[in-house]
Each structure stands twice: as C-alpha cells, then as structure tokens.
Amino acid sequence: MKMTFRWYGEKDCIPLNYIKQIQGMTGVVTAVYDEPVGAVWSLDKLLHMKKLCNDAGLEMEVIESVPVHEDIKLGKPSRDKYIEAYRQNIINCGKAGVKCICYNFMPVFDWFRTNLYYKHSDGSTSLSYSEADFCKLDRKNLRLPGWDESYTPDELNGLLKDYEGMTHEKLFENFVYFLNGIMPACDAAGVNMAVHPDDPPWDIFGLPRIVGREEDYDRLFAAVPNPHNGITFCTGSLGAGRFNDLPAMAAKYAKRIYFAHLRQLKYTSGTDFYENGHQTAEGNVDIYSIVRALEENGFEGYLRPDHGRNVWGEDAKPGYGLFDRAMGACYLQGIFEAVDKDIEKENKNDTFQS
Ligand code: DNO
C-alpha cells in the first residue's frame, strides 16, 4: 500500500509541504484542472506538476481524475475523437511517471450529496445525504450543492435531454467501447485505470448508473478482462448502498483494486447518511475488516483518506480539509500496521502448529 493525499493543484489552499508533514505520506493524487473535459493535457503541464510534487518530497503517481467526455458516455459519433484524446492523455501521464488514473463513468453528475455542511454535535461539519431533501430539488432548475458552477442551467438541461432514453445496457456498451479503445494505450504506457464507483450507487434524476454493485464489477471484468482495467474502491460510495458487503467485495477484487478511498459514513435511516471521521466506531463502514480483506488478498495499490469533516475551525473545501484527512491518514496507517502484524503472527502460529 502507498499512502497518498488528494491535492487540487497550485490553487489548493493546502501547501504541498503540509501534506509532506503527514507521516507516511508518499505522494499526492492530483489532476490538470485548467483544461476543459476532452482536451489533451500537455506533457509540459504534467511535468511541471510532477516537479512541484517531487520538490516537496512527494510522488505524483496517481491522477484523479481524467474526466470522460459526455459524448463518450452517450455513444455519440464524436466519441472517437474524445477517446483518441483520452488515449493521448494516458500516454502523456505514463511519460510523466503516472501509474494509475482514477475516473468515473457517471452520466452528467459525479458524487452527489444534499448538504455540504451537515453539523455534528461537536461543531464539526461534513457532507450528508437526505432522500427528503433530494425529493425537494427542482428538477427543471437544478442547483446542486457543490455542482452549481459545473454547468449553466441551459447546458445542464441540454445534457439531461441528450440522455433521455439512455438505458443501463446502452451505457454499459458505451463503457465497454471506451475501455476497449483505451486499453492499448494503458498497455503501452503501463498505466492502470481505476474506475470510481457511482456515488451514491443508484440511478439519480432518471440517469442510469452502472458501477456500484458486485454484479456490475463481475460484468465489467468479464467484458474487459485486460488487467489494466481496475477499480477505485471507495468505501463511502459503495457503502452508501446498503446492499454492498464491502469486506467481501474488497477480498474478491483486491488484485484489481489499484486505488482505495477509505472513509466513513453513518446511516441515519434506510436511505440517509452523513459522512464522518474515519474511525470504524464513528459509522457503519468496518475499516478493520476491509483492510484485512485487502491485505489478505494481495492488494498492492494506492490509498488515500477520503472526505473528512471540517474541524478545528478550518474553512476548507467540504470533505477536503487538511486536518481530518490527516487524522484519517494516520488512523488508516495504524490499521494497516495492525492488520499486517496480525496476519504475520497468525501465519507464524499456523507454521508452528503444523
Ligand atoms: C469525490 C471524489 C470523486 C472522484 C471522481 C473520480 O470526492 O471521490 O469526485 O474524484 O468520481 O472520477
């Protein structure tokens, strides 16, 4: 496992040297943020970012994300042009030393929460989801928490119209077409693709979502078995689906998990939840069992703490403050150390007894 930390580039209010001061941190997870979706990232830009990271004593081996153009997800004729650009991005990332690219295949929206400032009794805040608030959203004039600047209302309505009639099957076909198009570039560049699960892992606003359950992954790997086709195992996204058995999934796919986002969430009803600090005791995600499943089954990927709370008066991008993610990174490293030593001890006992 390699511990990493998400860094939003030079505009991030968290300086690289602060990230370096979190013990055990090997690198950052970042992206080129000033290019539109579908553009080719120049090697110069990537090398500039890599130098900033390396000068701070950090690696830049994971990109999150190279976004997938909507035309690819929609299966429009223009998709081939965007797939070619994506291939070029993979090649350039490989040249800059990137080993893993995190991306998602969610139509229109990425992660979705109804509140970015859910208040905990201790004064900290985190992201949360409420079905009742979701139902109150005006679908004709969507203003989503955290997404308001992503599209103008006209663009958003246009996109939603383009997706009318899109089925799970058609979206999956388009996903496979995309992956088959980019796998040769991954083979050449030595880059692993790690698809991020849908968050939450169910359809929203009538848009199909196809990466969020065990059967989705089975179908995906059957269709595209290339070993560069892998997973970002995000416990917050998958965990929002009460139907997912996270330790079982971690065990089953450990070797395909090139990147893990470990975080906590607490269910407040059959549908609702809030995010919390990383500890198992703070929610419904059993971090110890997931780490154990990963370690027993050959996980060798990158890891990052994920959404934390805003604590100690920090006024950071919701989910992405320094303090709670730093605490999460330390907690997670403690769990990995304990799990690895438990396994080692048990293996020694087994050898002794046999
Ligand atoms: C949310 C993130 C996601 C993730 C993308 C990957 O905090 O985990 O936005 O970066 O889905 O493409």
Tab-separated table of C-alpha atoms and ligand atoms in Angstrom, residues 6 64-65 102-104 106 110-111 196 261 304 307 320, ligand 1:
chain	number	residue	atom	x	y	z
A	6	ARG	CA	-5.581	14.458	-2.765
A	64	GLU	CA	-7.770	11.767	-10.115
A	65	SER	CA	-9.411	12.302	-12.498
A	102	CYS	CA	-8.941	7.318	-11.388
A	103	TYR	CA	-12.043	8.233	-13.413
A	104	ASN	CA	-15.749	7.615	-13.354
A	106	MET	CA	-21.412	8.526	-14.174
A	110	ASP	CA	-20.242	12.940	-10.210
A	111	TRP	CA	-20.713	12.424	-6.448
A	196	HIS	CA	-14.577	5.175	-9.277
A	261	HIS	CA	-10.557	5.663	-0.975
A	304	ARG	CA	-5.954	7.838	0.300
A	307	HIS	CA	-13.802	13.011	2.686
A	320	TYR	CA	-11.192	18.081	1.627
B	1	DNO	C1	-15.312	12.805	-4.568
B	1	DNO	C2	-14.418	12.037	-5.423
B	1	DNO	C3	-14.967	11.877	-6.813
B	1	DNO	C4	-13.940	11.225	-7.716
B	1	DNO	C5	-14.418	11.022	-9.117
B	1	DNO	C6	-13.428	10.230	-9.897
B	1	DNO	O1	-14.903	13.319	-3.582
B	1	DNO	O2	-14.064	10.838	-4.865
B	1	DNO	O3	-15.310	13.128	-7.312
B	1	DNO	O4	-12.814	12.032	-7.769
B	1	DNO	O5	-15.641	10.392	-9.165
B	1	DNO	O6	-13.640	10.449	-11.245
